[in-house]
PDB file of C-alpha atoms in Angstrom:
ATOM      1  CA  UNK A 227     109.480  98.170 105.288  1.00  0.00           C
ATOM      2  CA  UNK A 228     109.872 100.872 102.552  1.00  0.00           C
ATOM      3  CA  UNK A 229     113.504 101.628 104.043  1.00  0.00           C
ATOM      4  CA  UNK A 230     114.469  98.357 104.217  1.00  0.00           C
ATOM      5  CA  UNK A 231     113.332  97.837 100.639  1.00  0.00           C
ATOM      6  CA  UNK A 232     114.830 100.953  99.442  1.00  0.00           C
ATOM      7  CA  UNK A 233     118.809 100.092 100.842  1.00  0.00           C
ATOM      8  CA  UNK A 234     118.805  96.998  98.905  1.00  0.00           C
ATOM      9  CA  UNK A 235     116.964  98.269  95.523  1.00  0.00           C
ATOM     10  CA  UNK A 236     118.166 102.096  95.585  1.00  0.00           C
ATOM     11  CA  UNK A 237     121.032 102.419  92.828  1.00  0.00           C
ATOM     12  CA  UNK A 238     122.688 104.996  95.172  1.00  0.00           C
ATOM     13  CA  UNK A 239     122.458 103.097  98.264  1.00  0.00           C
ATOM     14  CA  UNK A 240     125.555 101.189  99.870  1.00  0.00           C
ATOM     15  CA  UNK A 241     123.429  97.982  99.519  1.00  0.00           C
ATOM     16  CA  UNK A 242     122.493  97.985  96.033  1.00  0.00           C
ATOM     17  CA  UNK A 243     122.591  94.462  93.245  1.00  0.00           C
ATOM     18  CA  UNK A 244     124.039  92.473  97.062  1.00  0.00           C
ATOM     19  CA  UNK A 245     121.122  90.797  97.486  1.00  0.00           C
ATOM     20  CA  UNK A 246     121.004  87.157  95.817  1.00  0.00           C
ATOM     21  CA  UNK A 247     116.856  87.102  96.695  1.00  0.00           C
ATOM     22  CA  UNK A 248     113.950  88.849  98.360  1.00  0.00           C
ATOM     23  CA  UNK A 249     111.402  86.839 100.025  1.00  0.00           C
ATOM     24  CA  UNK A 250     107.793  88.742 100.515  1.00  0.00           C
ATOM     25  CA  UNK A 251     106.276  87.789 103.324  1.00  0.00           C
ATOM     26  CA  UNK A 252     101.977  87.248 102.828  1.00  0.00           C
ATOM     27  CA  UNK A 253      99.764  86.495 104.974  1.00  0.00           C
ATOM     28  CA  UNK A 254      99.259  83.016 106.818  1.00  0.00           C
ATOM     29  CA  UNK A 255      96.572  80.995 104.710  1.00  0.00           C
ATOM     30  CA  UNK A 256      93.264  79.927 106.046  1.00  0.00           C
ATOM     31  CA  UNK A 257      93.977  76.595 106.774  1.00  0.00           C
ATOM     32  CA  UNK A 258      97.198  78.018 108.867  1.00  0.00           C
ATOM     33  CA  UNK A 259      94.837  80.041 111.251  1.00  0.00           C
ATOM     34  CA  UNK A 260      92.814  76.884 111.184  1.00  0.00           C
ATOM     35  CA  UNK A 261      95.465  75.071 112.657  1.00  0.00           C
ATOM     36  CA  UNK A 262      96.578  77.618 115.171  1.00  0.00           C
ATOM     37  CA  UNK A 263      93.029  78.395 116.539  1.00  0.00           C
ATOM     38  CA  UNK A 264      92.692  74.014 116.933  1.00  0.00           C
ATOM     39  CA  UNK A 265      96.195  74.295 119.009  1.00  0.00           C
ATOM     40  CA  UNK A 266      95.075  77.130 120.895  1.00  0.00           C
ATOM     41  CA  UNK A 267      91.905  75.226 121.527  1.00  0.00           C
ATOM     42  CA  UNK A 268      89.552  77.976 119.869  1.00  0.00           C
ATOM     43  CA  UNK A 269      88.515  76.766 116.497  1.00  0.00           C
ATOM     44  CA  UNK A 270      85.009  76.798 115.081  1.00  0.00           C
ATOM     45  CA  UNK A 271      84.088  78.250 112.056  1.00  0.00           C
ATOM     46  CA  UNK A 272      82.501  81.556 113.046  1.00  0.00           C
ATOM     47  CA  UNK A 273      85.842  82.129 115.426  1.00  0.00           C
ATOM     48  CA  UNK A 274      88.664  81.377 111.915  1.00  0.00           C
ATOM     49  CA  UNK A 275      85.878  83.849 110.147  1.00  0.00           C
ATOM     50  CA  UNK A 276      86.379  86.466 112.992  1.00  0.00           C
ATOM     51  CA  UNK A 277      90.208  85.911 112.821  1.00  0.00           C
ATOM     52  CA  UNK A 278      90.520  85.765 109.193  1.00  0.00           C
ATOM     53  CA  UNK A 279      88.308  89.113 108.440  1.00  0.00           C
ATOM     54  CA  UNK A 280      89.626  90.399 111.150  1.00  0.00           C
ATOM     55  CA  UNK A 281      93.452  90.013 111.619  1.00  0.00           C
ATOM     56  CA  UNK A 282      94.205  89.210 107.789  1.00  0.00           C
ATOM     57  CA  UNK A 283      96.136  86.701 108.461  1.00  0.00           C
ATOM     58  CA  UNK A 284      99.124  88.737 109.994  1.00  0.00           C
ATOM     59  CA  UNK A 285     100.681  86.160 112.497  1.00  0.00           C
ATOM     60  CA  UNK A 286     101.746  88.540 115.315  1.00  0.00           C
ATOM     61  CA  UNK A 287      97.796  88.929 116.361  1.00  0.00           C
ATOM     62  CA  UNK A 288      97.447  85.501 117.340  1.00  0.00           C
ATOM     63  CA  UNK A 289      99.895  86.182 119.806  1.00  0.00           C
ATOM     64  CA  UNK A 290      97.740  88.983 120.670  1.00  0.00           C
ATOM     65  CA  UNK A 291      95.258  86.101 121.533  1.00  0.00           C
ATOM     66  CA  UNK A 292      97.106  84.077 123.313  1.00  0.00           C
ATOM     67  CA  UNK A 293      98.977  87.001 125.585  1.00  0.00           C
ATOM     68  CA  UNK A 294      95.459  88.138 125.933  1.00  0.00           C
ATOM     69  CA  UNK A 295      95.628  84.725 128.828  1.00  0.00           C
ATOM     70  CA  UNK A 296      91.718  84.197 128.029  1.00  0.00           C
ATOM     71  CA  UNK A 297      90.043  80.828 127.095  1.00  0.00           C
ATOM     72  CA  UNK A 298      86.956  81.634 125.379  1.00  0.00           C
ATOM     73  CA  UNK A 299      87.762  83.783 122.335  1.00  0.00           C
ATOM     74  CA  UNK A 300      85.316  85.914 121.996  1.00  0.00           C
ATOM     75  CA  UNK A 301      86.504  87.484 125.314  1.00  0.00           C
ATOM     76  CA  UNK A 302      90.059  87.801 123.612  1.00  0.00           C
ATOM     77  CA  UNK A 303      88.895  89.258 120.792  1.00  0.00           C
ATOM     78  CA  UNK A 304      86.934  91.977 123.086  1.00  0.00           C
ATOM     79  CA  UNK A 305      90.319  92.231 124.827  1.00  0.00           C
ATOM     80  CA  UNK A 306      91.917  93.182 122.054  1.00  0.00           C
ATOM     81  CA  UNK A 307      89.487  95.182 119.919  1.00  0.00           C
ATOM     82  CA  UNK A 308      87.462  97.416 123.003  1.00  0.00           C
ATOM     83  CA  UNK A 309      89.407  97.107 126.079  1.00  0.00           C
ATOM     84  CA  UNK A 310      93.066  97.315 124.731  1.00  0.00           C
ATOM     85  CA  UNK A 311      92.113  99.342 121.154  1.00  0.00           C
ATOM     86  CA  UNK A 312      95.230  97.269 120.165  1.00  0.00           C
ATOM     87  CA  UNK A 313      93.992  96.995 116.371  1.00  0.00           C
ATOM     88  CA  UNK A 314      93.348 100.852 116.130  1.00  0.00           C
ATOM     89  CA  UNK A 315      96.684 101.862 117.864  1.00  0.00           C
ATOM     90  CA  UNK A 316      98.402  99.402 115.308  1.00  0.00           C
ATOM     91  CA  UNK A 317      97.477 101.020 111.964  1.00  0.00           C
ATOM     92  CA  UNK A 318      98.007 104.325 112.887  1.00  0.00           C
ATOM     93  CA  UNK A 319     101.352 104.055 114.336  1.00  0.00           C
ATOM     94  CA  UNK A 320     102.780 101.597 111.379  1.00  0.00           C
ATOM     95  CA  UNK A 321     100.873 104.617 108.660  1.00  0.00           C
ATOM     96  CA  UNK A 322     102.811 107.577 110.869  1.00  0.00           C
ATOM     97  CA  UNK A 323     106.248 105.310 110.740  1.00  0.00           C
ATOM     98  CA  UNK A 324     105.931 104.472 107.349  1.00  0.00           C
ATOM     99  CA  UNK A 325     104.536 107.580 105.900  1.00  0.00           C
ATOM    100  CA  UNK A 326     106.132 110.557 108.013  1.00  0.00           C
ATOM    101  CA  UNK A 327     104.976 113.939 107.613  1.00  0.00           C
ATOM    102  CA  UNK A 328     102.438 112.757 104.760  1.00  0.00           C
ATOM    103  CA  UNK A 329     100.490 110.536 106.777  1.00  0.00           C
ATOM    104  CA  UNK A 330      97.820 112.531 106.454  1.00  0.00           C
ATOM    105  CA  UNK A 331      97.639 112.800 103.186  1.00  0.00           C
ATOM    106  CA  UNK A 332      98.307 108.978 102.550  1.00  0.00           C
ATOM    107  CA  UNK A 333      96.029 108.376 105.803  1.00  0.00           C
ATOM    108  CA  UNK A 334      93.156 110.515 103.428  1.00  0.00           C
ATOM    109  CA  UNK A 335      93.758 108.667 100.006  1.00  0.00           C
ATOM    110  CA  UNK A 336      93.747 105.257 102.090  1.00  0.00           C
ATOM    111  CA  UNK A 337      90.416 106.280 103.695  1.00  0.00           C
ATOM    112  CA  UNK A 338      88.848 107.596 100.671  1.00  0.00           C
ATOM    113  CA  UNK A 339      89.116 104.421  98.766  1.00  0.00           C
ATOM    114  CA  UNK A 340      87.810 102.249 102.043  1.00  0.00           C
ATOM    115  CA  UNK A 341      84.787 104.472 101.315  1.00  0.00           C
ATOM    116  CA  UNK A 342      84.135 103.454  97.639  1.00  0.00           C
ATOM    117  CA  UNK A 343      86.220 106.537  95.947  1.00  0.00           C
ATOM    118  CA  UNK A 344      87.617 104.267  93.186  1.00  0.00           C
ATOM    119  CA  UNK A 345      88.659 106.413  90.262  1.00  0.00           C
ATOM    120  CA  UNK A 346      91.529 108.425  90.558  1.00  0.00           C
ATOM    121  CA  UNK A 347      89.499 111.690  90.321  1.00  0.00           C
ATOM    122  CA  UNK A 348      87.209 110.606  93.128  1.00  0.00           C
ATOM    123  CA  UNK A 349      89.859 110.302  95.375  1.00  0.00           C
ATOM    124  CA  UNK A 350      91.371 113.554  94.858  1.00  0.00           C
ATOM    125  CA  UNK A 351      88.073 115.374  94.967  1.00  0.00           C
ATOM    126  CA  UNK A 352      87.338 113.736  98.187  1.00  0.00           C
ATOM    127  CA  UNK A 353      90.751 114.357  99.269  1.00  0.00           C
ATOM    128  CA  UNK A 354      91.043 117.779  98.122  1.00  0.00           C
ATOM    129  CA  UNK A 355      95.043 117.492  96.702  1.00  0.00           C
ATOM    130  CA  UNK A 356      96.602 116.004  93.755  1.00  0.00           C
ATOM    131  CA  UNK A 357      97.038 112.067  94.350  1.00  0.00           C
ATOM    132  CA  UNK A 358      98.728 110.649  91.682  1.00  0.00           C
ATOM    133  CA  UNK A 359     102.719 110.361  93.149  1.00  0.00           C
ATOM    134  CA  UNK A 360     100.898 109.066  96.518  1.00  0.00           C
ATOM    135  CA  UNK A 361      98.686 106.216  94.564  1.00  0.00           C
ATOM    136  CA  UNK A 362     101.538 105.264  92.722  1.00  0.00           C
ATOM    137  CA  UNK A 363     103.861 104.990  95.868  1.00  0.00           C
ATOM    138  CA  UNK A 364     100.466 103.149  97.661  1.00  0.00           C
ATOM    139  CA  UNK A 365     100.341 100.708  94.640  1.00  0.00           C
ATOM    140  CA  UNK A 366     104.137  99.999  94.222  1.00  0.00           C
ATOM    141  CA  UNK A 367     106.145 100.986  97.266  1.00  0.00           C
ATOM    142  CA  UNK A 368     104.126  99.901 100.246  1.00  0.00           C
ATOM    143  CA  UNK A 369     101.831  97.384  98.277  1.00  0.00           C
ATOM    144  CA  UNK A 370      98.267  99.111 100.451  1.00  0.00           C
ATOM    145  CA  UNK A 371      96.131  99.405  97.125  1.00  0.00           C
ATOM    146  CA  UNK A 372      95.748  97.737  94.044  1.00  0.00           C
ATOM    147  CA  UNK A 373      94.481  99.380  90.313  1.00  0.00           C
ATOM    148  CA  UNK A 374      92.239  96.914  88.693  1.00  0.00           C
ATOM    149  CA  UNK A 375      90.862  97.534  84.916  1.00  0.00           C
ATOM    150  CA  UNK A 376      86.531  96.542  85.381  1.00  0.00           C
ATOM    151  CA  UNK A 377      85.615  93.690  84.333  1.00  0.00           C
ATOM    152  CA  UNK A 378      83.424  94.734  81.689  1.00  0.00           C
ATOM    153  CA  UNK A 379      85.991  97.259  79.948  1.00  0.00           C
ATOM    154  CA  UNK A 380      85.486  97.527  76.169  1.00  0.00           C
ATOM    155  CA  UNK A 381      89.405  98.797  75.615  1.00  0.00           C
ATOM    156  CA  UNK A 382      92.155  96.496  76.895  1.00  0.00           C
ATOM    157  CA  UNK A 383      94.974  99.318  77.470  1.00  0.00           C
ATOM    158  CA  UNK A 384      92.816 102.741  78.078  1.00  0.00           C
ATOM    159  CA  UNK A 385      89.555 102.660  80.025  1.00  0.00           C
ATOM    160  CA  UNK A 386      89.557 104.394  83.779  1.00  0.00           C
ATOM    161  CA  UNK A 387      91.117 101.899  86.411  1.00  0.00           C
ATOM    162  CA  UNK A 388      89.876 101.535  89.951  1.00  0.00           C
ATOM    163  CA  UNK A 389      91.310 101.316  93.047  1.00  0.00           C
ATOM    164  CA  UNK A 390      90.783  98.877  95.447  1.00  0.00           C
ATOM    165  CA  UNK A 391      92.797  97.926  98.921  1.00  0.00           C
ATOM    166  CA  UNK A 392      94.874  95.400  98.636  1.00  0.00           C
ATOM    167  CA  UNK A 393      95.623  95.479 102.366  1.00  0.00           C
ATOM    168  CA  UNK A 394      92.686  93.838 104.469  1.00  0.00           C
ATOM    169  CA  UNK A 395      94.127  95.106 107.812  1.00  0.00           C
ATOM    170  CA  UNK A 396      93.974  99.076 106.278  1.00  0.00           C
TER     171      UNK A 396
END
């Protein structure tokens, strides 16, 4: 993703100002996975719940389902979650071929947040290293984690931001 990104919006690289438009992909709405899981003939609500806290909405795990051959889903879903591990073998490889040599340390920010380090000193005490290129490449390059001012903030520039994920599947 990031190297894709970076040919087209790199000033040095042979692809740079060639692009007309860039079209970011989300994630399939609700009522999408609503429709799939009726034409796969596994709808209720608990089962689009499952899928949509889950999965995320990333399209390429109801195919997951449906390669998975079974009928009831919640035999699918153990398929693909115990038997196969697919979901934990997913993140890691997409973190170690997106990150390179500092998945670790993106692997540790990513995981520190997921545990309710929000501030940017709580994550690099929990860490152990300096975060601050590697939130800011989190936030803007690969989109993982968002910086939200709270709520209640009495200043509307300073005040200490928090992190959150961004990315359901992380």
């Amino acid at each position: 993703y990031s190297l894709v990104e970076k040919i087209f919006t790199g000033s040095e690289e042979p692809l740079f100002g060639r692009a007309s438009e860039f079209i970011r992909l989300g994630y399939l709405p609700v009522h999408i996975q609503k429709e799939i899981l009726e034409d796969i003939g596994m709808y209720s609500g608990e089962n689009l719940l499952h899928t949509f806290s889950i999965f995320d909405g990333i399209p390429r795990f109801y195919e997951e389902i449906l390669e998975t051959g079974e009928k009831v889903f919640k035999n699918a879903l153990k398929e693909l979650i115990v038997d196969k591990e697919f979901l934990w073998e997913e993140g890691f490889n997409m973190m170690r071929e997106e990150f390179g040599k500092d998945y670790s340390i993106y692997h540790s920010i990513l995981s520190a947040i997921a545990s309710g380090k929000r501030t940017r000193n709580d994550i690099e005490q929990a860490t152990g290293s300096s975060a601050g290129g590697y939130l800011h490449n989190l936030e803007k390059v690969y989109r993982l984690i968002k910086k939200e001012k709270p709520i209640f903030s009495k200043s509307e520039k300073g005040g200490i931001r928090r992190y959150y994920l961004a990315d359901n599947f992380y």
